Every structure is written in C-alpha cells, then in structure tokens.
Amino acid sequence: MGREGESPDRCEEIPLHEREPERASLSPYTVKLDVFEGPLDLLLHLIKQEQVSIYDIPIARITEQYLDYLRRMEALDLTIASEYLVMAATLIYIKSKMLLPAPARAADEAEAEDPRQELVRRLLEYQKYKAAAELLWSRAEREQATFTRGRLETDETNPEVNATVFDLFRAFQRAMERLKERQELVIAREQITLAEKIAELRALFRERERVDITALFEAACSRRELLILFLAVLELVRVALIRLVQTERFGRILALRASDVDPEAEATALRMTRDDHAD
Amino acid sequence: MTMRIEELKPILEALIFTASEPITEQELAQILPEADRATLAAALEALRRDYEAEGRGLELRRIAGGYRICTRPEHHEYIRRYLKTRPSARLSMAALETLAVIAYKQPITLPEIQEIRGVNSARAVRTLLEKRLIEPKGRKPVVGRPILYGTSREFLIQFGLNDLSELPTLEDFEELTEGASVS
Amino acid sequence: MTMRIEELKPILEALIFTASEPITEQELAQILPEADRATLAAALEALRRDYEAEGRGLELRRIAGGYRICTRPEHHEYIRRYLKTRPSARLSMAALETLAVIAYKQPITLPEIQEIRGVNSARAVRTLLEKRLIEPKGRKPVVGRPILYGTSREFLIQFGLNDLSELPTLEDFEELTEGASVS
C-alpha cells in the first residue's frame, strides 16, 4: 500500500474483472489491504462478507475485524496509510458511544442520533461512486474495442496539440528547466581551463595505462570542452607523456602511457581493441 | 437554393472521415453554409442509418456532441492482430473512482474528492489530468482558492458518451447498491 | 472451415479503415488465416463494389499495391474548407511553450523569451499575435525599446480562466505531486 493510500502501480493494469473474483475468494487470512481503495472500501467488503445490513452495522464485530486487518498488515511490516488509522479511531469511538447506557433512551428514541449515522451516510455515498466507477470501466471496455481511422496525409501537415492550463504550466516548467541546464553549462564551461584539463589528464594517466580517447571526446558536454580536451591531448603527446594509437581508419583512438609504449604493449593494445570490435 | 440530402450525404461522410476528432453539427454547418440546418440534420440521420446496415465494418457514432466514424467493437480482435496491440493499460480502480466522483460532482476540488473517497486522491487526479480526462475549471472562492476539476471532452470521447446527461444518475446507482448490500 | 464473404467484408473494411498505410492483400491474408485466398479476393472485390455505389463520400482505392479508404476527389473543396477551420483552435508545441513563458513572465520582450527558451521564438510570437492570444503591452525602456508582450482577453477565454491568478502555480502542481493528506 502506497503512502497515498491508492493502489500501487502494479494494480494499474489489472482490469476489474480480474480483480473482483480474486477479492471475492480471499479468505480473511489472505486478504491484503492493497486490494482496497481505502478504509470505506474495506468496510464495505467486511459488511458484505458478514452479510449484515449497511443500515444496521454490528459495530463491535465489524470494528474487531477491521482492526484485525490492520494488525495483519502490521505483522507483514507494511505501512498503513493514515486514512485507515483515522477510520479505526472513528470505529472505536462509535463502538464506545453505543456501549454507553443511554439515559431515558426509550423516551427519546426518535430523536436520539444513532452514532453510526454519519458512517452509514459516508458508506452509502461512497458505494454509489464505486458502482459508477464500475460502469465507467465497462464503458471504457467497449470503447477500447473500437478504432478510428489510420493517419491521413492531412494529419501530418497539422502537427498541433490541444492544450489546457496544465499543459501550459508544464510547457513553462520545461522551458525553465532547459534554461537552468544551459546556465549550469555556461558556468561549467567557463570554469574549465586548458591548464586544468591537462592536469586532469595527467592524473588520469597516472592511474591508467590505456585510455579510450574517443570515449573522452564523446563525453564532452560542449564544443568548448571538446576543443580544450583536444588541445590538452595534443599537449600531452607533444611532451611525450602519451602516444595515440588507432587500430583502423576512423576507428577508436587509444592513448597509451608513453613509458609503457614498447612494441609488445602496443601489440597487446591493438589486439584487445580488435577483440572489442569483434564484439 | 439549398443543397439536397442526397448531395449532402457524401460530403458529410467525407468530412466526418477527414476530421481527426468528432465533428459537431455546428462545425459541419459552418463548412456548408449552402445547406440549411434542417436538411443537414436529415442528411446526417440518413447517413447514420446507412452505416447501421448489415455487413458493415464501420459505424457512425455520436460522441462528445459530434459525429465520428469508428470500427465496430465486434471486430476488435482482427484489428488488434493487425495493429499488434493489446487492450491499452486500463485506469486503476483508484483513478476510475476518482473520475466517477468528478464526473458526478463537478466542479469539485481535491479536498472534496478526498472527503468522499476517504483516501488521498492526489495521484489519481494527476493521472487523470495527464490522460486529459479531467481539466481545471477555475478556482473555488474559499480559503486557499483550490482548483476545481471537471471532466473534459476527451472524457466523453474515451467513454463513448455524447454528453454528460448520458451517464446514469446517481439515484440509479443507489437502487443498484441498495439491492446488493441489504441482502 | 473457411470464412464466408459476408463475414469477411466487414472485417476487411474495418482493417483497411484502421491501417495508416495502404494494406496489401497479402497482409490481410496473414491477419486472417481463417479465410482462404480466393474468398478473400472475392470479399475485397465485393467491398470495392459497395464503395462504388452512388452517393458515397468515400472510395476504396488500390494504391501502392494495397487497399485504402479515401475521400472522393469531387468533395475536395469542402474538405479544404474544413482543414482551414482546424488550426485556429490549436497550437504547436513551440507556440504553446512561448505562450507559457509569456503567461507566467509577462510583460516580457522577444529577446527575453528567447533567452528563456534558448531558441528563436519570433515565429511563435507572430503565430500567437495572429491568434490574438497575446498582445503588445508597450515598450521596455532599454536600448532598442523592444515591445513587451502579455496575454490577451482571448487567452483567458480559450483557456477557461477568469483572470491570470487562476493559472496553476508551482504550489498547485506540488500539491498533486506530493499529495496532501485527507482533510
């Protein structure tokens, strides 16, 4: 059960007709709370299961069963949404009110308000919408079986979208996010200098003997960074710290630490890259 | 001189076919000022009856206040074979319940929806907004000025309704549920 | 047992209607292995003849080796009229985004819009002006005195808003994202 008290995603695609029998066949010991859409749904299930009237709920029995579900959920280490706890408190409150001796009950019976009244009202109200939801489901079922025509050429010349204020808000957010990204990029770009890049590469080659330079180029975020990287690599080649190897024309470029460049190492590097290509 | 039904019918068929969404009688009237409204209505009715004939794979439906040509539901299996689609992801019960509350109580705010359902419904409302089944309908003039939600035209289209009055009333459901729960 | 022509015809009609490209006899045969090829060909021929009947707005054509349902050329004038009515109510993504920036940041100049969107927005602004969704709101007192744009009354009408304060805010959106507790 999610913290929102709604069905988790995996329930999203379970059609009603597959869920209903499952729910009906659940024994009290296997029922899971996430089958229910909330405390009202769970209460309706209990009332149906006990075959009692919604207008005359045996509150003690139903409360006991309701709490039993919550305990079982706890035993399974599942978080219980606050709505279920609020309902538990309500049930206990109603139960206690009904246990109180009613003074002059007989005389006032007509006026005395049944403590269950508000709960019954809510259950009846909720039950209507639950039925309405099932009707919507069956309508959607039929609609999913009908198809409209395929695309026409005239559709493609008109690639436009309908919009609501929420689309508008989303569009605004998208534009602002892009702006933020660009600003961060500008800052990042201005921060990198050639000297820093060279230092960065030197550090890299202290740790590693071979570096895939093509991959480094591909990872550059901007043209400027690419240029600085290129200049830094040339500088390291010039001072003979590294040597570049390319296994084939337009293939990937490897950088080998210069001290390790002996014919054997070079041959190994070449063989390994060929293997890479075979993959 | 106004257009005759027999002249109008093929033009209406071509227009309804071309429209990518249900096209309303009013839109059709605007495109065809040379037809008077009564003849237009009669031609639409005649066209609908043509489509009702036996042995057709298509039907002309009234949806969301407009007309639309669709395949008949009984052939869905073959169309799915071709499109290689499965029935698309259905709405969760949480989303359907929320949609039902909005459809019958619109315009309604998120707290009001939650009051009826007894559970947090923010995620369901978001899902419905994303699927364009509901849309904001202004704000309620109370503290916090919460957004009011109502169903959209897309809701009518996706549930095959011509307008909201085609939904059964809540009283109809009362009868149904009473029968079931008191047993 | 193979399918009969009368059974096949509506299925073929539905399939050809749904396909976004001309669908070939071979493709149809693959989707319908329960029909033999001769019956399939006969059903297609029967369907083609149905569409040739007088008073139809559509025709079944053989195009690029496949079948396709199209409007008849003689109705092109009306279809043009319809297509012309369509774009007015709709916006491209570029225009929508530009409109969003203007709505939330108004009054704003074209260079400022472009700064936020990161792309040239002159065409989108022109489109929005043409659709009367935005309007000039004076000039900004800086070099070049660029025009300031803001949303119009038409904007409020088209998006169903009473005033700009009804636009969803970040807070409204967060309410739906994080979910508020039951009140």
XYZ file of C-alpha atoms in Angstrom:
645
model
C 0.000 0.000 0.000
C 1.452 3.291 -1.085
C 1.623 6.242 1.218
C -1.140 7.851 -0.729
C -3.478 5.022 0.138
C -4.012 4.259 -3.507
C -3.295 1.144 -5.452
C 0.366 0.746 -6.237
C 1.452 0.857 -9.854
C 1.223 -2.834 -10.367
C -2.518 -2.608 -9.837
C -2.690 -0.014 -12.571
C -3.143 -2.521 -15.328
C -5.230 -5.137 -13.603
C -8.664 -4.940 -15.129
C -11.623 -5.048 -12.806
C -12.924 -8.394 -13.965
C -9.645 -9.972 -12.982
C -9.551 -8.317 -9.617
C -13.101 -8.914 -8.496
C -13.075 -12.710 -8.305
C -9.723 -12.518 -6.590
C -11.148 -10.288 -3.944
C -14.266 -12.416 -3.525
C -12.280 -15.576 -2.991
C -9.894 -14.131 -0.434
C -10.179 -15.777 2.949
C -9.871 -13.485 5.976
C -6.323 -14.706 6.427
C -5.025 -13.882 2.994
C -6.664 -10.514 2.369
C -4.243 -7.731 1.650
C -5.047 -4.116 2.281
C -3.746 -3.007 -1.071
C -6.689 -4.697 -2.722
C -8.830 -1.962 -1.211
C -9.197 1.587 -2.404
C -9.352 2.915 1.147
C -10.968 2.375 4.552
C -14.502 2.839 3.182
C -13.872 0.155 0.579
C -12.520 -2.190 3.241
C -15.543 -1.566 5.466
C -17.934 -2.301 2.604
C -16.065 -5.534 1.993
C -16.400 -6.548 5.654
C -20.110 -5.688 5.703
C -20.664 -7.761 2.578
C -18.599 -10.644 3.890
C -20.528 -10.720 7.174
C -23.804 -10.445 5.266
C -25.095 -7.711 7.516
C -27.158 -4.670 6.648
C -25.350 -1.467 5.934
C -28.156 0.344 7.814
C -27.624 -1.725 10.965
C -23.901 -2.442 11.202
C -22.942 -4.686 14.143
C -20.284 -2.176 15.052
C -18.415 -4.257 17.642
C -17.951 -7.186 15.274
C -17.036 -5.073 12.266
C -14.616 -2.959 14.316
C -12.916 -6.102 15.586
C -12.499 -7.410 12.039
C -11.311 -4.054 10.753
C -8.649 -3.839 13.444
C -7.706 -7.436 12.720
C -6.830 -6.441 9.118
C -4.714 -3.572 10.307
C -2.861 -5.845 12.745
C -2.191 -8.320 9.982
C -0.829 -5.551 7.803
C 1.472 -4.513 10.613
C 2.607 -8.097 11.051
C 3.570 -8.082 7.389
C 5.562 -4.931 8.050
C 3.511 -2.892 5.618
C 2.884 0.749 6.275
C -0.727 1.573 6.880
C -1.944 4.809 5.355
C -3.158 7.324 7.886
C -6.689 7.169 6.461
C -7.039 3.600 7.726
C -5.942 4.644 11.203
C -8.356 7.573 11.264
C -11.176 5.179 10.379
C -10.057 2.765 13.122
C -10.314 5.585 15.655
C -13.762 6.511 14.329
C -14.980 2.920 14.653
C -13.705 2.622 18.215
C -15.366 5.915 19.072
C -18.725 4.784 17.646
C -18.413 1.475 19.467
C -17.785 3.214 22.790
C -20.715 5.568 22.278
C -23.012 2.655 21.618
C -21.863 0.893 24.780
C -22.757 3.887 26.936
C -26.015 3.465 28.817
C -28.500 5.774 27.166
C -30.482 7.627 29.828
C -34.197 7.822 29.106
C -33.457 6.071 25.888
C -36.923 4.760 25.338
C -38.475 8.182 25.570
C -36.021 9.954 23.284
C -35.514 7.165 20.861
C -36.950 9.078 17.967
C -34.572 11.991 18.479
C -31.510 10.141 19.762
C -28.996 10.141 16.995
C -27.520 6.804 16.103
C -23.722 7.178 16.459
C -23.374 5.111 13.282
C -25.413 7.531 11.214
C -22.579 9.589 9.769
C -20.575 6.492 8.896
C -23.580 4.910 7.177
C -24.097 8.089 5.178
C -20.492 8.084 4.036
C -20.582 4.401 3.152
C -23.762 4.788 1.110
C -22.318 7.805 -0.669
C -19.061 6.061 -1.397
C -20.852 2.932 -2.576
C -22.636 4.926 -5.284
C -19.377 6.209 -6.719
C -17.882 2.755 -6.546
C -20.777 1.486 -8.654
C -20.353 4.452 -11.007
C -16.658 3.604 -11.359
C -17.589 0.088 -12.398
C -19.950 1.458 -15.005
C -17.181 3.687 -16.366
C -14.961 0.650 -16.519
C -17.449 -1.293 -18.627
C -17.908 1.678 -20.945
C -14.151 2.011 -21.361
C -14.041 -1.688 -22.171
C -16.363 -1.180 -25.140
C -14.537 1.929 -26.298
C -11.230 0.102 -26.267
C -12.661 -2.297 -28.811
C -13.362 0.438 -31.349
C -10.732 2.055 -33.505
C -10.641 5.221 -35.517
C -9.173 5.589 -38.938
C -5.460 5.466 -39.608
C -3.487 8.604 -40.188
C -4.231 10.677 -43.248
C -1.720 12.864 -45.019
C -3.697 15.892 -43.916
C -2.977 14.973 -40.286
C 0.749 15.227 -40.787
C 0.576 18.716 -42.185
C -1.081 19.747 -38.950
C 1.161 18.592 -36.102
C -0.611 20.611 -33.487
C -1.738 19.846 -29.982
C -4.714 20.785 -27.886
C -3.798 22.461 -24.644
C -5.104 23.125 -21.159
C -3.694 25.395 -18.489
C -1.829 22.405 -17.097
C -0.152 21.833 -20.446
C 0.725 25.480 -20.345
C 2.247 25.133 -16.901
C 4.188 22.045 -17.961
C 5.490 23.871 -21.035
C 6.642 26.709 -18.818
C 8.395 24.308 -16.461
C 10.136 22.619 -19.407
C 11.396 25.941 -20.720
C 12.657 26.939 -17.260
C 14.390 23.598 -16.759
C 16.165 23.969 -20.098
C 17.203 27.480 -19.116
C 18.668 26.209 -15.832
C 20.575 23.475 -17.629
C 22.013 25.968 -20.102
C 23.049 28.324 -17.310
C 24.781 25.492 -15.466
C 26.538 24.549 -18.666
C 27.759 28.079 -19.196
C 29.172 28.151 -15.667
C 30.793 24.754 -16.150
C 32.209 25.858 -19.473
C 33.762 28.984 -18.094
C 35.335 27.099 -15.235
C 37.385 24.671 -17.310
C 40.771 25.979 -18.494
C 43.347 24.260 -20.641
C 45.777 24.009 -17.697
C 43.124 22.302 -15.583
C 42.298 19.883 -18.355
C 45.950 18.952 -18.800
C 46.270 18.376 -15.024
C 43.119 16.252 -15.141
C 44.515 14.099 -17.959
C 47.916 13.734 -16.233
C 46.112 12.454 -13.129
C 44.157 10.028 -15.277
C 47.301 8.624 -16.892
C 48.987 8.219 -13.523
C 46.230 5.704 -12.721
C 45.712 4.053 -16.068
C 47.956 2.857 -18.864
C 45.388 2.940 -21.610
C 42.574 5.383 -22.105
C 39.952 5.353 -24.825
C 40.313 8.930 -26.096
C 37.321 8.639 -28.407
C 35.135 7.941 -25.375
C 36.553 11.021 -23.655
C 35.666 13.119 -26.685
C 32.195 11.672 -26.791
C 31.658 12.572 -23.130
C 32.447 16.253 -23.662
C 29.390 18.406 -22.956
C 30.164 21.323 -25.200
C 32.196 22.379 -28.214
C 34.462 24.395 -25.972
C 35.153 21.470 -23.678
C 35.846 19.314 -26.726
C 38.328 21.871 -28.018
C 40.099 22.151 -24.658
C 40.246 18.376 -24.395
C 41.701 18.149 -27.894
C 44.365 20.763 -27.100
C 45.183 19.026 -23.801
C 45.640 15.669 -25.549
C 47.911 17.285 -28.174
C 49.936 18.877 -25.387
C 50.451 15.519 -23.658
C 51.505 13.982 -26.957
C 53.927 16.887 -27.528
C 55.589 16.396 -24.146
C 55.664 12.656 -24.958
C 53.626 11.627 -21.915
C 51.227 9.655 -24.086
C 51.110 8.124 -27.509
C 47.998 7.778 -29.640
C 47.103 4.534 -31.383
C 44.368 3.944 -33.868
C 43.564 0.368 -34.876
C 41.792 1.183 -38.093
C 40.825 4.203 -40.174
C 38.028 6.104 -38.449
C 38.237 3.558 -35.610
C 38.521 4.368 -31.927
C 41.640 6.166 -30.733
C 43.518 4.810 -27.746
C 46.058 6.733 -25.670
C 48.882 4.707 -24.172
C 51.079 5.995 -21.361
C 54.427 6.695 -23.069
C 56.602 4.812 -20.594
C 54.600 1.691 -21.396
C 54.902 2.044 -25.102
C 57.061 -0.813 -26.137
C 56.288 -2.945 -29.170
C 54.744 -5.669 -27.069
C 52.379 -3.387 -25.185
C 51.345 -1.764 -28.416
C 50.615 -5.118 -29.986
C 48.542 -6.121 -26.959
C 46.578 -2.905 -27.123
C 45.880 -3.418 -30.780
C 44.786 -6.994 -30.299
C 42.480 -6.034 -27.469
C 40.825 -3.326 -29.460
C 40.265 -5.695 -32.337
C 38.581 -8.038 -29.917
C 36.451 -5.138 -28.786
C 35.371 -4.643 -32.353
C 34.557 -8.293 -32.759
C 32.002 -7.896 -30.018
C -31.125 27.212 -53.417
C -30.182 24.828 -50.666
C -28.419 21.518 -51.093
C -30.440 18.326 -51.184
C -29.991 15.442 -48.742
C -28.565 13.206 -51.486
C -25.942 15.816 -52.340
C -25.090 16.465 -48.718
C -24.716 12.875 -47.568
C -21.475 12.050 -49.414
C -19.952 15.392 -48.455
C -20.797 14.828 -44.795
C -19.341 11.332 -44.962
C -16.104 12.683 -46.438
C -15.902 15.458 -43.825
C -16.574 13.190 -40.840
C -13.976 10.756 -42.176
C -11.393 13.507 -42.571
C -11.889 15.062 -39.146
C -9.463 13.604 -36.657
C -11.909 14.242 -33.819
C -15.684 14.070 -33.550
C -17.024 16.876 -35.717
C -20.108 18.713 -34.497
C -23.233 19.569 -36.461
C -22.375 23.218 -35.915
C -18.901 22.815 -37.422
C -20.464 20.997 -40.377
C -22.991 23.800 -40.791
C -20.188 26.359 -40.853
C -18.333 24.458 -43.548
C -21.541 24.053 -45.545
C -23.365 27.376 -45.492
C -25.131 26.320 -48.695
C -27.148 23.738 -46.743
C -29.979 24.683 -44.404
C -29.844 23.265 -40.894
C -32.902 21.028 -41.205
C -31.585 19.361 -44.368
C -28.199 18.956 -42.746
C -29.737 17.210 -39.752
C -31.802 14.982 -42.032
C -28.743 14.088 -44.119
C -26.770 13.183 -41.007
C -29.606 10.973 -39.826
C -29.805 9.289 -43.250
C -26.054 8.703 -43.222
C -26.222 7.207 -39.731
C -28.887 4.780 -40.913
C -26.773 3.786 -43.940
C -23.988 2.866 -41.564
C -26.356 0.795 -39.458
C -26.939 -1.553 -42.386
C -25.949 -5.200 -42.047
C -22.494 -6.277 -43.034
C -20.657 -3.021 -42.323
C -17.339 -2.955 -40.523
C -17.732 0.696 -39.579
C -20.284 2.705 -37.672
C -21.183 6.367 -37.473
C -21.412 7.384 -33.830
C -22.420 10.447 -31.886
C -19.643 11.150 -29.429
C -18.907 14.258 -27.391
C -21.578 16.193 -29.243
C -20.079 15.340 -32.630
C -20.002 12.646 -35.278
C -17.275 10.108 -35.758
C -16.702 7.043 -37.921
C -15.283 4.099 -35.917
C -14.811 0.392 -36.380
C -17.423 -1.837 -34.771
C -16.359 -3.340 -31.449
C -17.051 -6.901 -32.616
C -14.070 -6.840 -34.993
C -11.541 -5.682 -32.416
C -9.716 -8.996 -32.329
C -8.727 -8.785 -36.029
C -7.719 -5.155 -35.749
C -5.553 -5.947 -32.761
C -3.904 -8.728 -34.762
C -3.031 -6.163 -37.381
C -2.003 -3.349 -35.068
C -0.399 -5.916 -32.758
C -1.850 -4.023 -29.830
C -3.247 -5.349 -26.650
C -6.051 -3.603 -24.831
C -4.311 -0.491 -23.557
C -3.498 -0.066 -19.905
C -6.699 0.488 -18.074
C -7.194 3.067 -15.422
C -6.698 1.814 -11.889
C -9.778 1.471 -9.699
C -8.455 4.433 -7.690
C -8.395 6.571 -10.848
C -11.816 5.340 -12.003
C -13.367 6.018 -8.604
C -11.874 9.500 -8.617
C -13.116 10.037 -12.173
C -16.608 8.897 -11.142
C -16.655 11.358 -8.238
C -15.502 14.183 -10.537
C -17.962 13.244 -13.286
C -20.938 13.371 -10.916
C -19.869 16.180 -8.604
C -18.167 18.566 -10.993
C -16.829 21.111 -10.483
C -15.117 19.682 -7.409
C -11.866 20.337 -5.517
C -9.243 17.821 -4.450
C -10.167 18.009 -0.721
C -13.819 17.378 -1.604
C -12.885 14.342 -3.690
C -10.831 13.022 -0.800
C -13.701 13.570 1.604
C -15.957 11.310 -0.489
C -13.404 8.627 -1.255
C -11.931 8.615 2.236
C -8.399 8.439 0.845
C -5.789 10.733 -0.591
C -6.567 11.161 -4.266
C -3.787 13.467 -5.445
C -2.080 10.815 -7.510
C -5.310 9.726 -9.139
C -6.142 13.343 -10.030
C -2.704 13.768 -11.551
C -3.122 10.618 -13.620
C -6.496 11.857 -14.872
C -5.026 15.263 -15.755
C -2.194 13.607 -17.650
C -4.654 11.487 -19.588
C -6.689 14.667 -20.250
C -9.816 13.022 -18.870
C -10.316 15.923 -16.482
C -9.347 19.571 -16.620
C -9.215 22.545 -14.281
C -12.408 24.603 -14.272
C -11.362 27.687 -12.348
C -10.873 28.042 -8.615
C -13.262 27.761 -5.705
C -13.707 31.067 -3.862
C -12.797 29.655 -0.455
C -9.625 29.834 1.658
C -6.655 28.643 -0.389
C -8.643 29.066 -3.611
C -8.312 25.370 -4.555
C -8.587 24.349 -8.206
C -11.958 22.998 -9.315
C -11.868 19.962 -11.589
C -14.368 18.766 -14.164
C -14.438 16.185 -16.928
C -13.118 17.075 -20.375
C -14.230 16.496 -23.938
C -11.655 13.702 -24.039
C -13.576 12.019 -21.206
C -16.707 11.949 -23.363
C -14.706 10.584 -26.304
C -12.911 7.896 -24.328
C -16.087 6.704 -22.641
C -18.178 6.938 -25.791
C -20.605 9.498 -24.376
C -22.401 12.105 -26.371
C -22.767 14.359 -23.334
C -22.810 14.097 -19.550
C -26.554 13.553 -19.483
C -25.935 10.107 -20.945
C -24.415 8.955 -17.680
C -26.898 7.148 -15.437
C -27.937 9.279 -12.493
C -26.544 8.663 -9.032
C -30.028 7.623 -7.933
C -29.842 4.744 -10.408
C -26.775 3.534 -8.570
C -28.487 3.956 -5.231
C -31.101 1.433 -6.294
C -28.448 -0.942 -7.521
C -26.275 -0.787 -4.437
C -29.178 -0.939 -2.010
C -30.310 -4.156 -3.560
C -26.843 -5.583 -3.261
C -25.853 -4.536 0.225
C -29.001 -5.265 2.213
C -29.114 -8.854 1.011
C -13.988 -24.246 -42.321
C -13.189 -21.045 -44.085
C -14.873 -17.693 -43.534
C -17.641 -16.607 -45.842
C -17.520 -13.457 -47.969
C -20.265 -11.828 -45.886
C -18.294 -12.432 -42.705
C -15.062 -11.210 -44.229
C -16.323 -7.994 -45.778
C -16.930 -6.004 -42.577
C -13.645 -7.224 -41.093
C -11.747 -6.159 -44.216
C -13.479 -2.790 -44.158
C -12.524 -2.260 -40.510
C -8.920 -3.313 -41.165
C -8.438 -1.110 -44.222
C -10.010 1.800 -42.332
C -7.690 1.377 -39.356
C -4.465 0.909 -41.322
C -2.440 4.092 -41.643
C -0.906 2.909 -44.930
C -2.346 1.010 -47.848
C -2.747 -2.572 -46.660
C -1.944 -5.352 -49.147
C -3.939 -8.468 -49.888
C -1.019 -10.470 -48.576
C -1.040 -8.613 -45.258
C -4.772 -9.140 -44.998
C -4.314 -12.856 -45.679
C -1.750 -13.054 -42.893
C -4.076 -11.377 -40.403
C -6.916 -13.653 -41.474
C -5.508 -17.178 -41.806
C -9.062 -18.471 -41.298
C -10.012 -17.191 -44.764
C -8.851 -18.836 -47.982
C -7.209 -16.636 -50.571
C -9.927 -16.936 -53.205
C -12.667 -15.918 -50.758
C -10.527 -13.046 -49.528
C -10.063 -11.738 -53.065
C -13.787 -12.069 -53.729
C -14.653 -10.238 -50.491
C -12.278 -7.390 -51.374
C -13.883 -7.134 -54.797
C -17.371 -7.084 -53.248
C -16.284 -4.380 -50.796
C -14.820 -2.302 -53.623
C -18.120 -2.520 -55.478
C -20.048 -1.448 -52.350
C -17.891 1.658 -52.179
C -18.522 2.391 -55.854
C -22.237 2.782 -55.164
C -23.832 6.163 -55.802
C -23.932 8.722 -53.059
C -20.817 7.700 -51.176
C -18.294 10.242 -49.901
C -15.541 7.663 -49.611
C -13.927 5.257 -52.009
C -11.866 2.120 -51.682
C -8.728 2.556 -53.747
C -5.850 0.361 -54.778
C -2.738 2.353 -54.002
C 0.862 1.135 -53.964
C -0.276 -2.467 -54.241
C -2.593 -2.123 -51.229
C -6.080 -1.001 -50.317
C -7.017 2.285 -48.750
C -10.191 4.169 -47.912
C -10.053 7.784 -49.138
C -12.425 10.664 -49.673
C -13.627 11.127 -53.252
C -11.836 13.869 -55.166
C -15.076 15.650 -56.064
C -15.519 16.754 -52.426
C -12.073 18.294 -52.090
C -13.396 21.834 -51.876
C -15.411 21.079 -48.729
C -12.521 19.207 -47.165
C -10.245 22.195 -47.781
C -12.802 24.413 -46.105
C -12.772 22.076 -43.109
C -8.985 21.854 -42.913
C -8.798 25.627 -42.930
C -11.018 25.841 -39.863
C -8.851 23.480 -37.864
C -5.611 25.212 -36.915
C -7.262 28.203 -35.278
C -8.089 26.413 -32.051
C -4.810 24.573 -31.815
C -1.219 25.395 -31.036
C 2.102 23.830 -31.908
C 4.394 22.837 -29.041
C 6.712 25.762 -29.859
C 3.806 28.203 -29.723
C 2.444 26.624 -26.541
C 5.798 26.914 -24.814
C 6.212 30.519 -25.929
C 2.713 31.254 -24.706
C 3.540 29.629 -21.368
C 6.650 31.784 -20.944
C 4.669 34.912 -21.784
C 1.778 33.935 -19.485
C 3.999 33.359 -16.487
C 6.591 36.079 -17.113
C 4.541 38.904 -18.602
C 5.204 41.580 -19.597
C 8.200 40.200 -21.469
C 10.192 41.104 -24.598
C 11.104 38.828 -27.504
C 14.836 38.721 -26.542
C 13.830 37.739 -23.003
C 11.555 34.976 -24.310
C 14.385 33.702 -26.497
C 16.765 33.816 -23.536
C 14.446 31.525 -21.549
C 13.520 29.162 -24.383
C 17.021 29.039 -25.841
C 15.621 29.145 -29.375
C 14.447 31.759 -31.814
C 10.848 32.482 -30.929
C 9.927 35.165 -33.440
C 7.675 32.894 -35.479
C 5.906 31.536 -32.398
C 5.280 35.086 -31.162
C 3.898 36.027 -34.583
C 1.584 32.996 -34.534
C 0.346 33.922 -31.054
C -0.247 37.510 -32.156
C -2.180 36.277 -35.182
C -4.307 34.076 -32.983
C -4.796 37.084 -30.658
C -3.630 35.036 -27.669
C -1.033 37.681 -26.838
C -0.844 41.424 -27.437
C 1.738 44.203 -27.191
C 1.802 45.903 -23.796
C 4.010 48.900 -24.515
C 7.787 49.063 -24.836
C 10.595 48.301 -22.442
C 12.674 51.407 -21.621
C 16.015 49.837 -22.594
C 18.251 50.096 -25.658
C 16.202 49.390 -28.783
C 12.980 49.830 -26.809
C 11.719 46.289 -27.541
C 7.985 45.555 -27.453
C 6.633 43.997 -24.265
C 4.134 41.156 -24.744
C 1.391 39.936 -22.454
C -1.580 37.585 -22.707
C -4.897 38.849 -24.041
C -8.524 38.518 -23.075
C -8.788 35.858 -25.822
C -6.137 33.873 -23.944
C -8.279 33.855 -20.804
C -11.309 32.781 -22.820
C -9.536 29.986 -24.662
C -8.012 28.539 -21.512
C -11.178 28.957 -19.488
C -9.677 31.372 -16.966
C -11.406 34.217 -15.191
C -8.166 36.028 -14.568
C -4.446 35.327 -14.550
C -4.445 34.404 -10.866
C -6.251 31.220 -11.890
C -3.213 29.906 -13.736
C -1.858 26.842 -11.949
C 1.091 27.692 -9.744
C 4.036 25.623 -8.705
C 2.238 25.062 -5.381
C -0.836 23.592 -7.103
C 1.381 21.273 -9.006
C 3.307 20.231 -5.928
C 0.031 19.505 -4.160
C -0.689 16.894 -6.794
C 2.850 15.575 -6.889
C 3.410 15.135 -3.205
C -0.168 14.578 -2.226
C -1.899 16.367 0.585
C -3.355 14.435 3.474
C -7.074 13.953 3.930
C -8.598 16.998 5.435
